[in-house]
């Protein structure tokens, strides 16, 4: 039986619509898949960069003069000639800051004899607990008394340093200090080279990854 021309045209049109919809569906699916893949790869790359350190512009590190855990005056410029690993540590913190100290110490130890050219320095990130006794007690409690310089000073001076280094630091209404868990690598000529952010995780794998990243950063800027 012969089909009516209008009916045949309708069937052809319907087939075209179905085919177009299928092509659109497949194209959309592949597009979504490509986007998700690219997004996941970008997230993985960002995570790797966070662990391996973010490069800085090489500008001179702002100088300052503070007091260490033994009551001695120390300026950043007095350490010129050594690579400096500079962290911001809350003198009352018992969670994230100890992780930063552990990463700093273990990464330095991985360098063996080359570590003699590296100075670990912490600036007190708690402007509400600025006494020498506070930074000394924290250093003792976490096994860092003779492993670094934990520097403190008047709250206003500390806050100026936070601003100079672009570190967010604020004491909340409940007295808890909130600050960026950052660590800087400053080369022996006094220029900022890398910065790292401590992950809020105590898993051995995360700590190991961060130690490896910081060690690699330290090694890169040894004199």
Backbone as a ProteinNet text record, in pm:
[ID]
protein_1_A
[PRIMARY]
XXXXXXXXXXXXXXXXXXXXXXXXXXXXXXXXXXXXXXXXXXXXXXXXXXXXXXXXXXXXXXXXXXXXXXXXXXXXXXXXXXXXXXXXXXXXXXXXXXXXXXXXXXXXXXXXXXXXXXXXXXXXXXXXXXXXXXXXXXXXXXXXXXXXXXXXXXXXXXXXXXXXXXXXXXXXXXXXXXXXXXXXXXXXXXXXXXXXXXXXXXXXXXXXXXXXXXXXXXXXXXX
[TERTIARY]
85	0	87.6	51.3	130.1	98	207.6	186.4	150.4	68.3	31.5	154.2	180.6	299.7	311.7	198.4	205.3	249.3	199.5	235.9	383.8	434	575.4	663.5	622.9	699.1	703.3	589.7	584	678.3	683.3	771.7	918	952.9	1090.4	1126.3	1033.1	1056.4	1076	991.3	1002.6	1137.2	1180.8	1311.1	1423.3	1414.1	1516.1	1518.1	1399.7	1390.3	1455.1	1423.5	1480.2	1631.1	1678.8	1823.8	1893.4	1833	1892.4	1896.6	1790.9	1786.5	1894.2	1912.8	2015.3	2154.6	2180.3	2310.4	2332.2	2227.8	2237.8	2264.6	2196.8	2216.3	2359.5	2408.2	2544.6	2645.9	2624.3	2715.9	2717.8	2598.1	2589.8	2659.8	2636.6	2699.6	2850.8	2902.5	3048.7	3101	3019.4	3060.4	3067.5	2965.7	2965	3081.8	3105.7	3216.7	3350.4	3366.3	3491.5	3508.5	3396.4	3403.4	3439.6	3373.2	3400.8	3545.7	3594.2	3733.2	3829.7	3804.7	3893	3886.3	3763.9	3747	3820.5	3808.8	3876.8	4028.1	4077.5	4221.1	4270.6	4190.8	4228.6	4232	4133.5	4130	4249.8	4284.8	4401	4527.4	4538.5	4656.8	4665.9	4552.1	4552.2	4595.7	4546.1	4586.1	4735.2	4788.3	4931.7	5013	4966.2	5037.6	5036.8	4921.7	4912.1	5012.4	5031.6	5126.3	5269.1	5292.6	5427.3	5474	5385.7	5422.8	5383.1	5341.3	5303	5418.8	5459.2	5570.9	5533.7	5628.9	5611.7	5696.3	5682.3	5743.2	5890.6	5942.7	6083	6109	6005.4	6024.4	6095.4	6164.1	6232.9	6133	6165.8	6079.9	6084.8	5971	5970.8	6052.5	6140.3	6224	6146	6185.8	6125.5	6224.7	6200	6283	6192	6203.5	6118.6	6205.1	6140.7	6210.7	6185.5	6291.5	6274.2	6234.7	6223.9	6176.4	6273.9	6393.6	6492.9	6508.8	6421.6	6427.3	6530.4	6583	6685.8	6623.4	6676.9	6628.8	6682.1	6593.3	6630.7	6562.6	6640.3	6582.4	6587.6	6495.8	6495.8	6623	6664.7	6783.3	6910.7	6910.4	7029.9	7054.1	6954.1	6965.3	7005.1	7036.5	7076.4	7194	7191	7292.3	7242	7132.6	7064.8	6930	6889.4	6751.7	6662.4	6551.5	6460.7	6327.4	6281.7	6147.5	6064.8	5976.7	5904.2	5757.1	5713	5573.2	5508.2	5376.7	5299.5	5228	5267.4	5223.7	5152.7	5033.1	4956.3	5015.2	5057.6	5123.2	5030	4901.1	4805.6	4744.5	4782.5	4719.3	4766.1	4671.6	4703.4	4657.7	4619.4	4565.9	4647.7	4617	4679.6	4825.7	4857.5	4995.4	5098.7	5067.1	5163.3	5191.8	5091.9	5115.2	5217.1	5203.6	5298.5	5439.8	5453.7	5586.1	5645.5	5563.2	5609.8	5657.3	5581.4	5617.5	5749.6	5764.1	5887.8	6008.6	5994.9	6107.2	6143.5	6043.6	6070.7	6126.1	6074.1	6124.5	6270.8	6305.1	6445	6534.7	6489.4	6570.4	6597.4	6505.1	6523.6	6642.6	6685.5	6794.7	6932.5	6938.5	7066.6	7158.6	7284.1	7384.2	7353.2	7280.7	7245.4	7153.4	7088.1	6994.8	7064.4	7196.9	7270.4	7255	7220.3	7203.7	7059.9	6974.7	6833.5	6798.1	6729.3	6680.1	6528.4	6476.8	6332.3	6291	6193.3	6148.6	5996.7	5944.7	5800.5	5770.7	5670.9	5622.6	5493.4	5482.4	5364.5	5240.4	5146.1	5024.1	4908.7	4937.4	4830.8	4861.7	4803.9	4832.4	4772.1	4698.3	4641.4	4723.2	4830.4	4917.7	5060.5	5119.6	5244.7	5368.2	5354.2	5468.1	5575.4	5698.8	5808.7	5779.3	5720.3	5686.9	5591.8	5499.2	5401.6	5469.4	5559.4	5625	5727.7	5785.4	5879.7	5806.7	5693	5616.1	5566.4	5521.7	5473.6	5589	5704.3	5821	5861.3	5857.4	5892.5	5791.3	5663.6	5556.9	5563.7	5608.9	5608.9	5749.1	5844.6	5978.2	6056.4	6026.7	6090.7	6177.9	6202.7	6272.2	6404.6	6483.8	6615	6618.5	6501.1	6494.2	6460	6412.8	6371.9	6381.5	6345.3	6328.1	6178.7	6119	5977.4	5973.2	5936.3	5948.7	5815.7	5823.1	5703.8	5736.9	5633.6	5650.9	5516.7	5511	5383.4	5279.1	5152.9	5044.3	5040.5	5058.3	5051.3	5162.2	5281.7	5392.4	5364.8	5313.4	5279.9	5175.2	5075.6	4970.1	5024.4	5122.5	5187.1	5256.8	5322.1	5391.3	5291.6	5178.7	5076.3	5036.1	5013.9	4971.1	5078.8	5204.7	5314.6	5327	5297.6	5310.1	5177.4	5074.5	4944.9	4880.6	4904.2	4850.4	4726.5	4614.8	4493.6	4510.5	4480	4492.1	4392.5	4306.2	4201.7	4167	4155.3	4111.5	3960.1	3888.8	3742.7	3692.3	3561.5	3501	3513.6	3529.3	3545	3690	3778.4	3919.6	4002.5	3937.4	4010.7	4075.5	4202.8	4275.6	4253	4224.4	4204.5	4304.6	4387.6	4487.2	4516.8	4578	4618	4733.2	4720.7	4828.1	4936.7	5006.6	5100.3	5245.3	5328.4	5473.2	5541.4	5639	5711.8	5853.4	5904.7	6047.2	6110.1	6211.1	6284.1	6427	6474.8	6607	6718.5	6843.4	6953	6978.9	6927	6944.1	6828.4	6731.5	6620.9	6499.6	6481.7	6367.3	6266.7	6138.7	6031.1	6025	6024.5	6026.2	5905	5862.1	5749.7	5666.1	5538.8	5461.2	5376.2	5349.2	5276.3	5160.6	5057.2	4946.3	4932.3	4929.3	4915.9	4773.4	4761	4629.1	4578.3	4449.2	4388.8	4361.4	4468.8	4458.7	4581	4556.7	4667.3	4697.6	4641.4	4668.3	4815.7	4873.6	5015.5	5046.4	4954.2	4976	4982.1	4888	4886.5	5011.5	5050.7	5171.1	5294.4	5302.5	5416.6	5424.3	5310.1	5307.3	5356.2	5311.8	5351.1	5499.2	5548.2	5691.2	5776.1	5732.8	5805.7	5804.1	5687.7	5677.4	5763.7	5761.9	5841.8	5990.8	6027.2	6167.3	6215.4	6133	6169	6185.3	6097.6	6108.3	6234.2	6265.9	6387.2	6511.3	6512.9	6630.6	6652.7	6543.2	6552	6625.4	6614.8	6669.1	6788	6848.7	6970	7082.3	7168.8	7277.4	7377.4
-118.9	0	122.7	218.6	339.6	437	493.6	588.7	725.2	796.4	932.4	1021.9	1113.4	1200.1	1273.2	1324.4	1398.7	1308	1185	1090.2	1055.7	1035.2	1003.3	1118	1240.4	1357.4	1366.3	1332.1	1335	1231.5	1111.5	1005.9	1046.4	1109	1155.1	1261.4	1353.4	1461.5	1404.5	1306.4	1245	1175.7	1107.8	1039.1	1139.5	1253.2	1357.7	1412.5	1431.5	1482.6	1385.4	1255.5	1153.6	1148.3	1152.8	1147.8	1268.7	1386	1508.9	1503.5	1453.5	1443.8	1349.4	1238.3	1141.4	1203.1	1274.5	1339.3	1442.6	1519.6	1620.7	1556.2	1445.2	1374.7	1324.2	1258.8	1206.1	1318.2	1427.4	1541.4	1600.6	1613.7	1667.4	1576.1	1444.8	1348	1356.7	1362.9	1372.7	1504.8	1611.6	1742.2	1742	1684.1	1674.9	1591	1479.7	1392.3	1465.2	1540.1	1614.4	1721	1789.9	1893.9	1834.3	1723.7	1660.6	1614	1554.1	1507.5	1623.5	1732.2	1849.1	1909.3	1915.7	1971.2	1887.2	1755.5	1666.8	1679.1	1689.1	1703.6	1835	1941.6	2071.4	2064.6	1993.4	1980	1902.3	1793.9	1714.6	1798	1877.3	1961.1	2066.3	2128	2228.8	2167.6	2045.3	1977	1949.2	1903.9	1875.7	2001.5	2114.4	2240.7	2282.8	2262.2	2301.4	2224.6	2096.7	2015.2	2049	2074	2099.8	2242.1	2332.8	2471	2560.4	2681.9	2779.4	2876.7	2900.9	2992.1	3136.9	3212.4	3354.6	3435	3564.8	3651.5	3679.2	3642.1	3668.3	3806.4	3871.4	4002.8	3987.9	4091	4082.6	4055.8	3963.2	3933	4049.9	4099	4209.8	4175.4	4265	4242.1	4276.2	4218.3	4248.5	4210.7	4260.3	4228.6	4189.6	4065.1	4012.9	3944.1	3881.7	3815.5	3665.4	3584.9	3440.2	3378.3	3246.1	3173.5	3178.6	3232.1	3246.3	3391.3	3478.8	3619.2	3699.6	3645.6	3713.4	3782.7	3899.4	3974.7	3913	3892.9	3832	3908.4	3947.2	4007.8	3906.2	3918.1	3826.1	3845.2	3969.8	3997.9	3941.5	3917.3	3861.1	3716.8	3656.5	3517.3	3508.5	3624.1	3628	3534.4	3463.7	3362.8	3222.7	3211.4	3083.7	3086.5	2973.1	2960.8	2962	3033.9	3046.1	2980.3	2895.2	2837.9	2905.5	2994.4	3082.5	3043.2	3009.5	2971	3066.4	3067	3145.5	3047.5	3050.1	2948.6	3014.6	2969	3017	2958.3	3043.2	2998	2923.3	2915.2	2840.7	2722.6	2705.8	2604.4	2463.1	2369.9	2229.6	2137.2	2194.1	2111.8	2128.8	2232.8	2249.2	2292.9	2383.1	2434.6	2326.3	2233	2124.2	2043.6	2031.6	1962.1	2038.7	2171.7	2254.3	2235.9	2238.3	2222.1	2085.5	1982.8	1847.6	1840.1	1898	1897.4	1971	2086.4	2165.2	2085	2027.8	1954.6	1831.4	1751.4	1626.9	1653.6	1756.7	1790.3	1832.4	1910.2	1951.9	1832.4	1740.7	1623.8	1535.3	1536.2	1454.8	1502.8	1627.6	1684.1	1648.1	1585.3	1543.9	1660.5	1649.9	1751.9	1885.5	1884.3	2008.6	2095.8	2035.4	2108.7	2214.1	2206.2	2305.3	2444.6	2455.1	2585	2635.7	2571.1	2608.7	2650.3	2762.8	2810.2	2799.8	2727.2	2720.2	2835.2	2912.9	3030.8	3029.9	3057.4	3070.9	3208.5	3274.7	3400.7	3371	3421.9	3399.1	3454.2	3365.7	3404.9	3434.9	3443.8	3474.5	3606.1	3717.4	3847.4	3865.4	3763.6	3770.5	3690.2	3622.7	3543.4	3561.4	3675.5	3716.9	3704.4	3650.2	3645.5	3548.3	3574.4	3482.4	3346.9	3350	3225.4	3140	3205.1	3131	3059.2	3127.9	3062.9	2960.3	2983.6	2885.5	2759	2775	2659.4	2577.3	2646.4	2574.3	2496.2	2558.3	2492.5	2368.3	2379.3	2265.5	2152.7	2188.5	2088.3	2008.8	2072	2006.1	1969.8	1965	1917.9	2007	2137.8	2229.3	2334.5	2322.3	2428.4	2467.5	2368.4	2396.2	2365.7	2353.5	2318.2	2437.3	2545.5	2661.3	2787	2899	3026.3	3056.9	3060.6	3095.3	3239.4	3330.1	3473.1	3535.9	3629.3	3700.3	3845.8	3923.2	4065.4	4127.9	4259.6	4327.4	4295.8	4291	4253.5	4342.1	4471.9	4561.9	4532.4	4501.5	4468.7	4337.6	4238.4	4110.9	4131.1	4212.5	4235	4305.9	4392.6	4457.2	4352.7	4257.2	4150.7	4063.8	4031	3953.2	4025.5	4155	4234.1	4235.2	4252.6	4257.4	4127.9	4016.3	3886.4	3836.9	3919.5	3881.8	3764.7	3752.3	3640.9	3686.6	3619.4	3649.9	3600.5	3686.9	3648.7	3729.7	3660.9	3729.1	3649.3	3718.3	3654.2	3669.3	3557	3558.7	3603.7	3629.9	3678.1	3577.2	3448.3	3346	3327.4	3412.7	3406.3	3313.5	3242.9	3150.4	3226.4	3193.4	3258.5	3182.9	3258.3	3199.9	3265.8	3185.1	3241.8	3145.4	3198.9	3116.2	3024.8	2893.5	2799.8	2793.8	2906.3	2916.7	2907.7	2859.7	2851.1	2906.8	2993.8	3055.2	2999.4	2988.5	2963.1	3091.9	3138.8	3260.3	3218.8	3257.6	3212	3282.5	3237.4	3294.6	3443.1	3496.3	3639.5	3722	3654.9	3726.3	3748.4	3667.2	3682.4	3569.6	3604.5	3506.2	3418.7	3286.4	3195.3	3103.4	3046.3	2952.7	2972.9	2935.4	2924.3	2797.8	2745.7	2621	2644.9	2565.3	2568.8	2431.3	2427.8	2301.2	2249.1	2123.4	2060.8	2027.6	2045.6	2014.4	1864.2	1787.7	1642.2	1584.4	1490.4	1425.8	1286.7	1254.4	1123.3	1114.5	997.8	978.9	1007.3	972.8	995.4	1144.2	1222	1366	1432.3	1391.4	1448.5	1415	1290.1	1247.4	1327.6	1346.7	1423	1565.9	1626.4	1764.4	1775.2	1676.5	1675.4	1662.3	1575.3	1557.5	1687.3	1753	1878	1987.7	1999.6	2104.1	2074	1946.4	1908.7	1947.7	1920.2	1954.7	2105.1	2180.5	2325.5	2374.5	2317.3	2353.7	2324.6	2207.5	2166.5	2260.6	2308	2391.7	2523	2574.4	2707.3	2703.4	2586	2580.3	2658.2	2722.9	2800.3	2709.1
0	0	0	-77	-90.4	21.7	85.7	194.4	138.8	212.2	175.8	192.4	94.2	102.5	234.6	289.4	416.1	529	527.5	632.9	625	498.9	480.3	528.9	499.5	543.6	696.3	756.7	902.8	963.3	900.8	950.9	937.8	823.5	802.5	904.9	925.2	1022.8	1163.2	1199.4	1332.6	1349.5	1241.4	1247.3	1267.3	1195.9	1211.3	1353.4	1410.4	1548.2	1646.4	1627.9	1716.9	1702.3	1576.8	1552	1612.6	1594.6	1649.3	1801.1	1862	2007.3	2058.1	1984.7	2025	2016.8	1903.6	1886.9	1997.2	2027.5	2133.4	2267.8	2295.5	2422.8	2436.6	2325.6	2328.5	2344.2	2270.5	2279.8	2418.8	2478.4	2614.8	2714.5	2698.2	2789.3	2782.2	2658.8	2642.8	2696.3	2676	2727.9	2879.4	2943.7	3090.3	3138.5	3068.5	3107.9	3097.2	2986.7	2967	3073.8	3108.7	3212.1	3347.1	3381.7	3511.2	3518.5	3408.3	3404.9	3423.9	3348.8	3359.5	3499.3	3555.5	3689.7	3794	3781.4	3876.4	3864.3	3739.8	3719.6	3778.7	3763.6	3820.6	3971.9	4031.3	4177	4227.4	4153.7	4193.2	4183.8	4073.7	4055.5	4165.2	4202.6	4309	4439.8	4468.4	4591.3	4591.3	4476.3	4467.4	4488.5	4431.7	4450	4595.3	4664.2	4804.1	4888.5	4855.8	4931.1	4891.4	4762	4713.3	4730.2	4765.2	4786.8	4670.9	4702.6	4602.3	4580.2	4456.5	4431.2	4461.1	4512.6	4539.8	4441.5	4446.4	4344.7	4370	4486.6	4515.2	4571	4623.4	4684.3	4819	4864.7	4993.6	5107.1	5194.9	5309	5407.6	5453.7	5549.7	5674.8	5713.6	5830.7	5957.6	6067.3	6197.4	6306.4	6425.1	6541.2	6657	6700.8	6807.8	6912.6	7010	7120.2	7114.5	7127	7117.6	7251.4	7252.2	7369.5	7487.7	7464.1	7571.8	7615.8	7563.1	7600.3	7523.7	7415.1	7336	7215.1	7181	7065.7	6936.5	6839.9	6711.5	6599	6498.8	6378.4	6265.4	6173	6058.9	5976.6	5960.7	5879.4	5940.6	6072.8	6136.7	6094.4	6031.7	5986.7	5839.7	5778.9	5638.6	5614.1	5503.3	5473.1	5498.5	5577.9	5601.2	5530.4	5481.1	5435.6	5558.7	5551.1	5665.9	5631.6	5721	5710.7	5819.3	5776.6	5867.6	5876.9	5998.8	6020.4	6119.7	6119.6	6216.1	6308	6436.3	6533.2	6651	6680.6	6795.8	6923.6	7014.3	7137.5	7232.1	7199.1	7280.8	7205.4	7081.5	6996.1	7031.4	7029.1	7057.9	6944.6	6832.5	6723	6595	6516.8	6385.8	6393.8	6485.9	6494.9	6529.1	6618.2	6641.1	6514.5	6424.7	6298.4	6214.1	6212	6136.9	6190.7	6323.9	6385.5	6352.5	6355.8	6323.4	6179.2	6088	5946	5925.1	5988.1	5975.9	6024.6	6142.7	6202.9	6120.6	6086.2	6013.9	5874.1	5806.3	5672.9	5680.7	5781.5	5797.5	5826.1	5908.2	5942.9	5822	5726	5605.8	5522.7	5544.6	5465	5519.1	5635.4	5691.8	5719.5	5678.9	5710.4	5643.6	5532	5463.3	5548	5646.8	5731.2	5816.5	5827.6	5907.6	5849.6	5723.5	5658.2	5661.8	5742.5	5749.3	5891.6	5903.1	6032.7	6035.5	6134.5	6155	6246.7	6202	6277.5	6285.2	6403.6	6422.3	6480	6424.8	6479.7	6555.4	6674.9	6756.6	6686.9	6657.2	6586.8	6681.2	6810.3	6906.6	6975.9	6929.4	6989.1	7127.4	7175.6	7310.1	7410.3	7364.7	7453.7	7404.8	7439.7	7377.5	7466.4	7586.2	7678.4	7630.5	7671.7	7643.3	7707.5	7826.1	7895.5	7812.1	7740	7659	7542.5	7470.3	7356	7404	7520.2	7574.3	7616.7	7685.5	7730.2	7611.8	7505.8	7387.1	7323.7	7314.6	7255	7334.3	7466.3	7551.6	7533.4	7537.4	7528.9	7399.2	7292.6	7161.7	7112.8	7204.7	7172.7	7078.5	7079.5	6984.2	7053.6	7181.3	7255.3	7191	7150.8	7091.2	6941.3	6881.6	6739.8	6651.1	6710.8	6633.3	6715.4	6652.4	6721	6720.4	6839	6849.6	6900.2	6810.4	6836.4	6875.9	6968.6	7013.7	7041	7067.1	7094.9	7126.8	7137.9	7166.5	7059.8	7102.6	7011.8	6887.4	6905.1	6790.9	6689.6	6739.5	6650	6576.8	6646.5	6583.1	6473.5	6502.6	6403.6	6279.4	6298.8	6183.8	6097	6161.5	6087.2	6011.8	6076.3	6006.1	5878.1	5889.3	5774	5666.2	5706.3	5609.3	5530.1	5595.8	5529.5	5471.1	5482.4	5425.5	5496	5626.9	5705.3	5782	5757.8	5833.9	5976.3	6073.4	6214	6294.5	6367.6	6443.4	6568.2	6682	6805.2	6813.5	6816.9	6820.9	6957.7	6965.6	7089.5	7203.2	7169.2	7272.9	7315.9	7259.6	7296.6	7210.6	7118.9	7032.2	6917	6891.4	6783.2	6652.5	6546.9	6414.6	6320	6253.7	6163.4	6049.6	5943.9	5831	5873.2	5850.1	5888.2	5781.1	5761.1	5649.2	5696	5605	5626.2	5501.6	5521.8	5410.9	5403.7	5282.4	5263.1	5211	5283.8	5248.6	5215	5097.9	5055.6	5133.9	5122.1	5201	5176.2	5064.1	5037.2	5092.1	5157.8	5221.2	5133.8	5029.5	4939.3	4958.5	4953.3	4967.5	4842.6	4861.3	4747.5	4738.1	4850.4	4850.3	4975.5	4964.8	5088	5084	5201.1	5219.3	5316.4	5305.1	5399.7	5463.4	5595.2	5666.9	5654.3	5613	5604.8	5744	5764	5893.7	5900.8	5904.1	5906	5975.6	6064.1	6135.3	6079.2	5961.9	5903.7	5864.9	5879.5	5850.8	5704.8	5615.7	5473.5	5442.2	5498.3	5473.9	5531.4	5651.9	5712.6	5629.8	5583.3	5502.4	5372.8	5307.3	5182.4	5204.9	5314.4	5341.9	5379.2	5451.2	5484.3	5359	5267.1	5141.2	5060.6	5055.6	4982.3	5041	5173.9	5238	5224.5	5235.6	5217.4	5078.2	4977.7	4839.2	4824.3	4890.3	4886	4955	5070.3	5141.9	5056.8	4996.5	4918.8	4799.9	4742.8	4624.5	4651.9	4775.4	4804.7	4900.7	4914.3	4993.7	4925	5002.1	4939.7	4867.8
[MASK]
+++++++++++++++++++++++++++++++++++++++++++++++++++++++++++++++++++++++++++++++++++++++++++++++++++++++++++++++++++++++++++++++++++++++++++++++++++++++++++++++++++++++++++++++++++++++++++++++++++++++++++++++++++++++++++++++

